[in-house]
Structure formats: structure tokens, C-alpha cells
Short mmCIF file of N, CA, C and O in Angstrom, two decimals:
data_model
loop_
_atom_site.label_atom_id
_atom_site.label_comp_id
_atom_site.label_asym_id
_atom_site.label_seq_id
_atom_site.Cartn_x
_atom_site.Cartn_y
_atom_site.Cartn_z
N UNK A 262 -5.40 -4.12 -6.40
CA UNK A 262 -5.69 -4.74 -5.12
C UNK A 262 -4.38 -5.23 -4.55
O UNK A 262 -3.49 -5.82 -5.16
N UNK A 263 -4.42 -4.87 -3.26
CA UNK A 263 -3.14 -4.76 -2.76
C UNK A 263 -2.76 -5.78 -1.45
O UNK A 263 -3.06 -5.19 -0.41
N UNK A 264 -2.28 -6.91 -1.22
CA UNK A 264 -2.65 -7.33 -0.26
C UNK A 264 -1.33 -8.15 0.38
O UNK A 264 -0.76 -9.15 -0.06
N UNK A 265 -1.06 -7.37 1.54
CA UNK A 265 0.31 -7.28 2.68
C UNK A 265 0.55 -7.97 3.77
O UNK A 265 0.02 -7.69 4.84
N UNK A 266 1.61 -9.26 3.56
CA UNK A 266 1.63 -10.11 4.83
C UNK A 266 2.74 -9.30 6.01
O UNK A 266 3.96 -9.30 5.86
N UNK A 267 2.01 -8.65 7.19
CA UNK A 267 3.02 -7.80 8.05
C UNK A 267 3.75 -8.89 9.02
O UNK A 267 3.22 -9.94 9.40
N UNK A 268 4.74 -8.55 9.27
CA UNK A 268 5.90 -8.78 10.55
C UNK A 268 6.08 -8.28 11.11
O UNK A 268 7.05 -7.55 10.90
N UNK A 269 5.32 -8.14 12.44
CA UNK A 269 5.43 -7.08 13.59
C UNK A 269 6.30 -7.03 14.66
O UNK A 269 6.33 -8.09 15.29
N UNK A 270 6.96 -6.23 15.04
CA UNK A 270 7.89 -6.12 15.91
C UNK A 270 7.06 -4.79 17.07
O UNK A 270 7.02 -3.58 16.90
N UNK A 271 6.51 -5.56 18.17
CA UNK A 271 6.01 -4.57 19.13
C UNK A 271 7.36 -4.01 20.09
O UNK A 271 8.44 -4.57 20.26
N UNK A 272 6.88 -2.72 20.64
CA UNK A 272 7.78 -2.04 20.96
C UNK A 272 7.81 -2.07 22.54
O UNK A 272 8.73 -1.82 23.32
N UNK A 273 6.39 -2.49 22.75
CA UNK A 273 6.65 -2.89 24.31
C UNK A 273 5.58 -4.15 24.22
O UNK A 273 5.10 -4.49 23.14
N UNK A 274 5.24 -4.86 25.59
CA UNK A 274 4.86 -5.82 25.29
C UNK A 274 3.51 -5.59 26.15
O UNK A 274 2.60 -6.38 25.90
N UNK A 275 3.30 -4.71 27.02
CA UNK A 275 1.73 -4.05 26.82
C UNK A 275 1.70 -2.50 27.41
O UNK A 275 2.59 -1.67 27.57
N UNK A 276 0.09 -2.48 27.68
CA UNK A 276 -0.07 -1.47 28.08
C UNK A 276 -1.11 -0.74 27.00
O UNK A 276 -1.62 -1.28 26.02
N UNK A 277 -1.28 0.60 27.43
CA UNK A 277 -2.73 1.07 26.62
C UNK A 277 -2.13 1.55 24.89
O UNK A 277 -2.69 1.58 23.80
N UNK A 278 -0.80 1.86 25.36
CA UNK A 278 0.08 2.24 23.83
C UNK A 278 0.63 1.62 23.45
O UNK A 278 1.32 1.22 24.38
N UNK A 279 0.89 1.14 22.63
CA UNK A 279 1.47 0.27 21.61
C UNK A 279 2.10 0.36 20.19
O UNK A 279 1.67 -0.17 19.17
N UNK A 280 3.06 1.03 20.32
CA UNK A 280 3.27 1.42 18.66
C UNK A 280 4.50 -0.02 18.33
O UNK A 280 5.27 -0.41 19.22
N UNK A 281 4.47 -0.53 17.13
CA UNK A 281 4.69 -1.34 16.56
C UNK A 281 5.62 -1.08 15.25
O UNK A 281 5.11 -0.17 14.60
N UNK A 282 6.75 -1.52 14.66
CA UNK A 282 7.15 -1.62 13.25
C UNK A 282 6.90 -3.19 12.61
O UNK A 282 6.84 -4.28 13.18
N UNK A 283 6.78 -2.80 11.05
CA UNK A 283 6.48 -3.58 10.42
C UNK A 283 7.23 -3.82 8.95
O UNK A 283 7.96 -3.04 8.33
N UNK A 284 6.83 -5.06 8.65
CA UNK A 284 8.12 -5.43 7.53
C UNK A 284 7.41 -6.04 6.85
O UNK A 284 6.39 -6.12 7.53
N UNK A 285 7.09 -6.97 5.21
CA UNK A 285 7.05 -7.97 5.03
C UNK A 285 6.58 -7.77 3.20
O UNK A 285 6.31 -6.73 2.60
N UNK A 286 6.63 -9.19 2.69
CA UNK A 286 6.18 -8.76 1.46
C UNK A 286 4.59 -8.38 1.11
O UNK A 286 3.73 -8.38 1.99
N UNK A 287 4.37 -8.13 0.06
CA UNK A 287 3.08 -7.95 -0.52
C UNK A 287 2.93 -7.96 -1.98
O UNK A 287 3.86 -7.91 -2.79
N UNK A 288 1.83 -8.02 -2.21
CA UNK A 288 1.20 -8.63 -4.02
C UNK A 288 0.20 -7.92 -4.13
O UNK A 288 -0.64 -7.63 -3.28
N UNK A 289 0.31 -7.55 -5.41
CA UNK A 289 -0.75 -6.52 -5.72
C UNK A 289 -1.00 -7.08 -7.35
O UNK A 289 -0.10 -7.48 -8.09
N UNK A 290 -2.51 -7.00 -7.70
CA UNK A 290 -3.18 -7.19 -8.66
C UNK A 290 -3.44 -6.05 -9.67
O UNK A 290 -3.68 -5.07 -8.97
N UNK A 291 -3.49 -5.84 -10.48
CA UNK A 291 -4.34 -5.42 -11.66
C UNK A 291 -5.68 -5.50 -11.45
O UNK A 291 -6.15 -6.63 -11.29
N UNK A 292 -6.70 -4.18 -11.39
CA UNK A 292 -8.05 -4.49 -11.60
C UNK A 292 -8.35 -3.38 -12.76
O UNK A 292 -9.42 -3.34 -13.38
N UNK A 293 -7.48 -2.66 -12.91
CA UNK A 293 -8.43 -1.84 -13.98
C UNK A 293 -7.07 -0.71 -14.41
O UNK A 293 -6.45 -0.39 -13.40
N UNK A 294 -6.52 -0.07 -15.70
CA UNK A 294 -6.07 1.01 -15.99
C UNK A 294 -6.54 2.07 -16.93
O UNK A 294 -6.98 1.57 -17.97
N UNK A 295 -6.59 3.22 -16.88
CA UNK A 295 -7.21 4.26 -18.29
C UNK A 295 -6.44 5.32 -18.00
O UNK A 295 -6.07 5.86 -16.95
N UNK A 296 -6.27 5.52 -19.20
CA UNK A 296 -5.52 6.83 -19.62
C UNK A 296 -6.46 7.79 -19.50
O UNK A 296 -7.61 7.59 -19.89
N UNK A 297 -6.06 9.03 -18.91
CA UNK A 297 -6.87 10.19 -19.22
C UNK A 297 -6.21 10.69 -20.61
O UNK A 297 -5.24 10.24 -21.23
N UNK A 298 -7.31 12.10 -20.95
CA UNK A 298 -7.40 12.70 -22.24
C UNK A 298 -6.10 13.49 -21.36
O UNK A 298 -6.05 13.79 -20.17
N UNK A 299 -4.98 13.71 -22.58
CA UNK A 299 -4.49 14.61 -22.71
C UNK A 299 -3.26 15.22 -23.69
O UNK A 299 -2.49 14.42 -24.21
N UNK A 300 -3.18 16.14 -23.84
CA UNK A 300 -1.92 16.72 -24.70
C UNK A 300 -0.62 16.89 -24.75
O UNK A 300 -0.27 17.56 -23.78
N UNK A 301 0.18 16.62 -25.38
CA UNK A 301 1.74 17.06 -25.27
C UNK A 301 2.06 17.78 -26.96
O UNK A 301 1.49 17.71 -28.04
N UNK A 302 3.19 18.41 -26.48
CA UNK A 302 3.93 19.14 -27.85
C UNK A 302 5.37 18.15 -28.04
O UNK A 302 6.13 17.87 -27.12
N UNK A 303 5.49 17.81 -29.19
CA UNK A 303 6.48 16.71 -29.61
C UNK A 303 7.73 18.41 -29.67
O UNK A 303 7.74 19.58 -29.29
N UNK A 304 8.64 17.33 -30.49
CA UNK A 304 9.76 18.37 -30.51
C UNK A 304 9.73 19.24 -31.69
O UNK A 304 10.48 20.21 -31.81
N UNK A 305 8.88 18.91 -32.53
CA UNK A 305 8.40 20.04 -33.60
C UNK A 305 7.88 20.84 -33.10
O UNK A 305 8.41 21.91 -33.39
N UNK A 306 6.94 20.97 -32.34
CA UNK A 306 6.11 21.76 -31.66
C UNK A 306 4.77 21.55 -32.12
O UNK A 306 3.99 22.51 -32.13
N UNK A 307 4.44 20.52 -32.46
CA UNK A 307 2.77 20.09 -32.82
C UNK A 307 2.25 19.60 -31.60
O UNK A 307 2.85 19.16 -30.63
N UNK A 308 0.91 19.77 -31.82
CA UNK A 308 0.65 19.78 -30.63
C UNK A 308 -0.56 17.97 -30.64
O UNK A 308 -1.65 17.68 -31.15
N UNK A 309 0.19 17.42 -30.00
CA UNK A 309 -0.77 15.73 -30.16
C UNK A 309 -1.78 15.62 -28.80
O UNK A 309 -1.77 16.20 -27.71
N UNK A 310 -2.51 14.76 -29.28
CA UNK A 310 -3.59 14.73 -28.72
C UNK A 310 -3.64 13.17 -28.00
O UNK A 310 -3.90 12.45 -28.97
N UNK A 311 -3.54 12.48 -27.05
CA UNK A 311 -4.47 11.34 -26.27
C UNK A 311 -5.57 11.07 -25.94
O UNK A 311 -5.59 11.60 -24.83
N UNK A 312 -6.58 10.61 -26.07
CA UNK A 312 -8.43 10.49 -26.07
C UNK A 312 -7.96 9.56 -24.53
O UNK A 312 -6.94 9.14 -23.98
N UNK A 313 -9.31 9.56 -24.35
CA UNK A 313 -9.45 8.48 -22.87
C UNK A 313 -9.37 7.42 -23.29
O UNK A 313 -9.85 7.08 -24.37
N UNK A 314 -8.62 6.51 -22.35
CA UNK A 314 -8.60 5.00 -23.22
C UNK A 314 -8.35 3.87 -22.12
O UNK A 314 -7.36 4.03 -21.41
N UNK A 315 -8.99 2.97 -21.96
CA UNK A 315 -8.68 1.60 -21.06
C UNK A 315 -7.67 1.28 -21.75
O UNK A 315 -7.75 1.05 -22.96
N UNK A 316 -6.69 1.21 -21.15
CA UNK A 316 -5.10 0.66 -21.43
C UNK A 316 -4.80 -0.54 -20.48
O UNK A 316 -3.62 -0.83 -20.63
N UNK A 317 -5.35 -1.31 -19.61
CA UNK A 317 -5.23 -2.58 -18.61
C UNK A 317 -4.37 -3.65 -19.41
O UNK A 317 -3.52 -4.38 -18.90
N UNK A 318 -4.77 -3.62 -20.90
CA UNK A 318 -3.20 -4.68 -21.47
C UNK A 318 -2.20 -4.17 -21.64
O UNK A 318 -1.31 -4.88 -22.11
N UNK A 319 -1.86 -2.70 -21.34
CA UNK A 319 -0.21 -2.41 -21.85
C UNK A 319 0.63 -2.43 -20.00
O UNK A 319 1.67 -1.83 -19.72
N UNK A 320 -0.15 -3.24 -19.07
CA UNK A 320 0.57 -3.45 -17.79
C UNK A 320 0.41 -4.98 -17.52
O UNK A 320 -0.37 -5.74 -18.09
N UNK A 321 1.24 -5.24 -16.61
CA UNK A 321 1.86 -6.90 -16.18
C UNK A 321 0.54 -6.85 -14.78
O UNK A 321 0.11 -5.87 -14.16
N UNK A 322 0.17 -8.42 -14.65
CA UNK A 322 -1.56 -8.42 -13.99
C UNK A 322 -1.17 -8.41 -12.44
O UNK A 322 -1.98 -8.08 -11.58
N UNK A 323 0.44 -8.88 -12.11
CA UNK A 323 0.80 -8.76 -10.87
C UNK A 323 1.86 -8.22 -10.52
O UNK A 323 2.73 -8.04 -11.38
N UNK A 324 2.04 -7.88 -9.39
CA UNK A 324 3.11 -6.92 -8.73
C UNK A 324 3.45 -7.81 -7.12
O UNK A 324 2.78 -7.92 -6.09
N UNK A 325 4.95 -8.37 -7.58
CA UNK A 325 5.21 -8.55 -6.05
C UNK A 325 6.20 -7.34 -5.41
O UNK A 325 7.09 -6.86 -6.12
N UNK A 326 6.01 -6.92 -4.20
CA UNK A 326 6.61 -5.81 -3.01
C UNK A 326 6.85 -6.20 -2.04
O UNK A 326 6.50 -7.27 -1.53
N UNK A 327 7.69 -5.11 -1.50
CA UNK A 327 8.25 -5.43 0.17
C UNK A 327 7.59 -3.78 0.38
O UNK A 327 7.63 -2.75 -0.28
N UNK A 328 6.88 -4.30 1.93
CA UNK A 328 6.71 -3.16 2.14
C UNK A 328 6.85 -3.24 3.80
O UNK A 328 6.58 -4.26 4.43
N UNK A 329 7.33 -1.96 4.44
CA UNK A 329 7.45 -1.83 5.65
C UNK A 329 6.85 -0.31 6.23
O UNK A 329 6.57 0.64 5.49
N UNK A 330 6.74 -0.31 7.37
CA UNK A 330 6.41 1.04 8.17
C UNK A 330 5.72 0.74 9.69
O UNK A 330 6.02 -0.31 10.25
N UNK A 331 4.66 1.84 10.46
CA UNK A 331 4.89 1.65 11.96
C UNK A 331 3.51 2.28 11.74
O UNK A 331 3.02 3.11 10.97
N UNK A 332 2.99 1.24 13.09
CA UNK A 332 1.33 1.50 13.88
C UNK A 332 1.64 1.95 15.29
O UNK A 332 2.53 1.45 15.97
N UNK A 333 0.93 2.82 15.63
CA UNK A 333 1.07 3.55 16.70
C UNK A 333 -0.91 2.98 17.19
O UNK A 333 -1.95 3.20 16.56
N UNK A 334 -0.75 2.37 18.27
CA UNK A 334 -2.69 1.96 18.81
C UNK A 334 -2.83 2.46 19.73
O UNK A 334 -1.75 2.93 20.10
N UNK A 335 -3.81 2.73 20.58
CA UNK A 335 -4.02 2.96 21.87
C UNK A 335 -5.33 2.15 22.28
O UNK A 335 -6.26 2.11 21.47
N UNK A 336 -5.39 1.76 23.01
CA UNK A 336 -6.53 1.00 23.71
C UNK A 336 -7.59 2.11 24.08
O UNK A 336 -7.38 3.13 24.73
N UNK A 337 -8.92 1.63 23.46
CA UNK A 337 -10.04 2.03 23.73
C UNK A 337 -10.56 2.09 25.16
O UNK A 337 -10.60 3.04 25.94
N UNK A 338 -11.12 0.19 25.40
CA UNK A 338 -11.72 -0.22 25.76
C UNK A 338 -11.81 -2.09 25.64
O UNK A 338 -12.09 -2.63 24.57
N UNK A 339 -11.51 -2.97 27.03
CA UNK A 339 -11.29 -4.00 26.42
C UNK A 339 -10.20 -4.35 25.19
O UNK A 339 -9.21 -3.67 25.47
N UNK A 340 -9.96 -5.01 24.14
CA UNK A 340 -9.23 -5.26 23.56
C UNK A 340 -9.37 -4.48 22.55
O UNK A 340 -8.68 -4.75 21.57
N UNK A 341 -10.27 -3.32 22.46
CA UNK A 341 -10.50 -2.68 20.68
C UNK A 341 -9.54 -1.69 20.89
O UNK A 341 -9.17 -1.35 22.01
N UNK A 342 -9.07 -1.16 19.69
CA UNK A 342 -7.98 -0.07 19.84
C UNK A 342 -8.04 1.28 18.84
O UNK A 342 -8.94 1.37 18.01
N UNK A 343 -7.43 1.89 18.92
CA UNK A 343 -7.52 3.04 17.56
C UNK A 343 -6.33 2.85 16.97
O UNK A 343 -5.46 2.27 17.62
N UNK A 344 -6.04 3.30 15.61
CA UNK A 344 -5.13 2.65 15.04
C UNK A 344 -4.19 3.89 13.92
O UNK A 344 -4.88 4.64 13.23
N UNK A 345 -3.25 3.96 13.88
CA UNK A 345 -2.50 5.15 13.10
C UNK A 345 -1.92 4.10 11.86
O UNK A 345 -2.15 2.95 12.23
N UNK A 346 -1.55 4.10 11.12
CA UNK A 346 -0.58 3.24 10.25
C UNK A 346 -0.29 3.98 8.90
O UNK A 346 -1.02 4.40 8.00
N UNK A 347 1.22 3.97 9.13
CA UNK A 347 2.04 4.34 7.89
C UNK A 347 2.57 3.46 7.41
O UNK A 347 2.95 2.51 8.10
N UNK A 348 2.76 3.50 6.16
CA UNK A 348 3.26 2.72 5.81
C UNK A 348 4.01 2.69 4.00
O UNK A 348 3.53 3.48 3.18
N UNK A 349 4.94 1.93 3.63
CA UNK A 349 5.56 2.62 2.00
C UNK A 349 6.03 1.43 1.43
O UNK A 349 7.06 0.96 1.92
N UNK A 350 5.40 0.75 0.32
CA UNK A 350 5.55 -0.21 -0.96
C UNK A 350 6.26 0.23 -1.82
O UNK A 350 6.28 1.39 -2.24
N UNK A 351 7.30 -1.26 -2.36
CA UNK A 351 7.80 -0.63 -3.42
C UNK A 351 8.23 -1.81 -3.89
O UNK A 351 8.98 -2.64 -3.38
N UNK A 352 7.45 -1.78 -5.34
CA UNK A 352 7.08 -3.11 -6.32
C UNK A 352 8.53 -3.65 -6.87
O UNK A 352 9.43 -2.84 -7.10
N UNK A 353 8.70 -4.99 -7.06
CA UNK A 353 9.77 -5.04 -7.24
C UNK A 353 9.90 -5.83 -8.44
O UNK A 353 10.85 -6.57 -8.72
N UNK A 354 8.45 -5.52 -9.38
CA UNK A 354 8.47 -5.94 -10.39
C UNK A 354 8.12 -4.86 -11.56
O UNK A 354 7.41 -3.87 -11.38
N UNK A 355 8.76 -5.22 -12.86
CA UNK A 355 8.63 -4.15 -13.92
C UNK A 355 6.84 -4.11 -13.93
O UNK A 355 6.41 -5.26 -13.85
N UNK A 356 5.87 -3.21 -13.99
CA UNK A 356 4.93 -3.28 -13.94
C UNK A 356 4.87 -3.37 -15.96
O UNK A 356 4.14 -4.19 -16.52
N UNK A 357 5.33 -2.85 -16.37
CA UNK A 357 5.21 -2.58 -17.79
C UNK A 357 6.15 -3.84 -19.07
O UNK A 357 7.35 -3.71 -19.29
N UNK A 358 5.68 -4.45 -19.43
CA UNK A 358 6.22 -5.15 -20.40
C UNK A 358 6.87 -4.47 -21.74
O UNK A 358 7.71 -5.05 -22.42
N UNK A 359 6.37 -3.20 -22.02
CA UNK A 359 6.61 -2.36 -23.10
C UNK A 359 7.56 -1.37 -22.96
O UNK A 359 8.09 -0.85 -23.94
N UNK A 360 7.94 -0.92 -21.35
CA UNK A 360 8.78 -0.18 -20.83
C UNK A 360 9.19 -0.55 -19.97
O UNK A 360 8.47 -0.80 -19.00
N UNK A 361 10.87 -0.81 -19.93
CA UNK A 361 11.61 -1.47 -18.77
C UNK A 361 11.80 -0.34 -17.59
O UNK A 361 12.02 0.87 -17.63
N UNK A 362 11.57 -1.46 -16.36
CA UNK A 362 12.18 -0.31 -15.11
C UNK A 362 11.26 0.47 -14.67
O UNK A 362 11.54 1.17 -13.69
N UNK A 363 10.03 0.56 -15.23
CA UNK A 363 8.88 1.09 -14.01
C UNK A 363 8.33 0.22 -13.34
O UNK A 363 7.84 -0.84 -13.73
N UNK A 364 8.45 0.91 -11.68
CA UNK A 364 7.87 -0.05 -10.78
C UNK A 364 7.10 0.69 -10.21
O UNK A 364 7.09 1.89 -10.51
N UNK A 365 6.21 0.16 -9.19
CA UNK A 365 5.20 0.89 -8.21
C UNK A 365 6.06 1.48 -7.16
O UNK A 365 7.21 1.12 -6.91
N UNK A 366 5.34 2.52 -6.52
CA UNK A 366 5.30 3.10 -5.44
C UNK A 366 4.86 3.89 -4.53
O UNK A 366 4.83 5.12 -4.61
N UNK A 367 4.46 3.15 -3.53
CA UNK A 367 2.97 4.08 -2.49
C UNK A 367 3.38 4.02 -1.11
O UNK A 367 3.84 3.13 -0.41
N UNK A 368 3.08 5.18 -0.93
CA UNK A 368 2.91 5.85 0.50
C UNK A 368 1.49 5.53 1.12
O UNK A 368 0.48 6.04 0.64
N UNK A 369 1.43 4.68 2.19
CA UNK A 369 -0.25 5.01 2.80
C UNK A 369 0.06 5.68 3.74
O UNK A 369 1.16 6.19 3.97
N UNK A 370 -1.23 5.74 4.57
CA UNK A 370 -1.88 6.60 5.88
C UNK A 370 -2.92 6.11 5.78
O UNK A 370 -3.65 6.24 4.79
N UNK A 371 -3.24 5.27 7.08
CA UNK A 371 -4.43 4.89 7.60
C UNK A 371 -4.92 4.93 8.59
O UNK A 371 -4.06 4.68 9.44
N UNK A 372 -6.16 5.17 9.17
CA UNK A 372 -6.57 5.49 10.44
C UNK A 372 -7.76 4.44 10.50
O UNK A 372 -8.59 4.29 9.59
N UNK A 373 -7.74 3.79 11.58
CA UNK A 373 -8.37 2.49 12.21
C UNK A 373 -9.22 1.90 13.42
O UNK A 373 -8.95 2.68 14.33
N UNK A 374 -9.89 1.18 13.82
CA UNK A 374 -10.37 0.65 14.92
C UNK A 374 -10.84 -0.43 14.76
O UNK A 374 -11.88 -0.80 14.22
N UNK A 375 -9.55 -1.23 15.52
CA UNK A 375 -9.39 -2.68 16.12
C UNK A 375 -10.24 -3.26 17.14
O UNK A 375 -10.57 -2.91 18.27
N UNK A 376 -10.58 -4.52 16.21
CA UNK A 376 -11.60 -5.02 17.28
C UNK A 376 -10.63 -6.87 17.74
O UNK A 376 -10.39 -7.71 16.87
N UNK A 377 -10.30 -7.03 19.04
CA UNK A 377 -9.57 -8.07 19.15
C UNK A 377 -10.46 -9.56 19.03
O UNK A 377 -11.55 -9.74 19.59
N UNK A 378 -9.80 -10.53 18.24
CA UNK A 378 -10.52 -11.98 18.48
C UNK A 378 -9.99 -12.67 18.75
O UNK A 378 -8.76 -12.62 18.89
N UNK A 379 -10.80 -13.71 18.96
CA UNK A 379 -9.89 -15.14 19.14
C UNK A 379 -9.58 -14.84 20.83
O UNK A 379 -9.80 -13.95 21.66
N UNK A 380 -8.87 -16.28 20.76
CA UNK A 380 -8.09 -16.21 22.22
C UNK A 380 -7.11 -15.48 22.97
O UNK A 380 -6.03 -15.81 22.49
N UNK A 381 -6.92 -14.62 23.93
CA UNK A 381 -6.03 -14.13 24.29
C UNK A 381 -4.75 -14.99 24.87
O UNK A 381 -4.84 -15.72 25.86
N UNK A 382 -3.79 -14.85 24.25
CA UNK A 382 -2.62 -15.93 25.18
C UNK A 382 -1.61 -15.33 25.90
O UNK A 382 -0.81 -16.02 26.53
#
């Protein structure tokens, strides 16, 4: 669970288009890990085996990130909008206690529709 405080920098200040960049950190949780089944050949050439396995204790329960990227909206109707968003995390914590130096890293793509609240100022 992944959850991103943005810093928006709009690119104009209105109108029906609106594309936007964004900056800021984010924290991400642990809810669940498992290994799938699978095989490798060591350097003898035997061939080993992995079973399926919940592995959630051999990772660290939080992940802090910076993540940045750009929303492109267009106005519907009234204040609701449609929404494009890219965007790319990258954890800046060892996720692994058992292996140094792996961190996260994700690419999104999201597609959206904004509904505006609150007060307009």
C-alpha cells in the first residue's frame, strides 16, 4: 500500500487543459509477499527446486520514496475532469534486511475522473 503526498506545479492557471508536474515523497507498506514455485540450476548443474511460500518476514514492513511525474486533465463539465497520470517511485529504503541495496521501483499509468469539492477560491 502505497500512499503519495503530491506537489503540484500547474502549467497554466486555467482553462479546459491542464497538465500539471508533480514531486513529493511517499510511504509504502507491506501487506503481503510469496514466492512463486520455481527452479534454478546451481553451478553443478543440479537442478533445485522452490515450493510456493509466504515469505512477508524476509522484507522491511515500510518503504519511504520520492516520487515524481505529470497529469495531463481536461475538463468535462463543471469542475469534474478526466485525468491521465504518470508517474515513477523509487524507494529509498533497503526493502530487504537479509540483502543489502534492494530497493523498490514503479512505473504507474493511471486514467481518472475528477470530481471537484469544497470551495472554489
Amino acid at each position: 500500500l502505497e500512499i503519495p503526498l503530491a506537489f503540484r506545479f500547474f502549467l497554466n492557471e486555467e482553462g479546459k487543459f491542464r497538465p500539471n508536474l508533480f514531486v513529493g515523497p511517499s510511504v509504502a507498506f507491506l501487506l503481503n509477499a510469496r514466492r512463486s514455485n520455481f527452479e534454478v540450476r546451481n553451478p553443478n548443474g543440479v537442478v533445485v527446486g522452490f515450493p510456493d511460500e509466504v515469505n512477508t518476514s524476509s522484507f522491511n514492513k515500510t518503504d519511504v520514496g520520492i516520487m515524481g511525474g505529470f497529469q495531463l486533465n481536461w475538463r468535462v463539465k463543471g469542475r469534474q475532469r478526466f485525468l491521465v497520470d504518470g508517474r515513477y517511485t523509487y524507494g529509498l529504503t533497503d526493502i530487504s534486511p537479509a540483502i543489502p541495496r534492494i530497493n523498490n521501483s514503479t512505473i504507474s499509468l493511471t486514467l481518472g475522473y475528477g470530481f471537484g469539492i469544497g470551495r472554489r477560491y
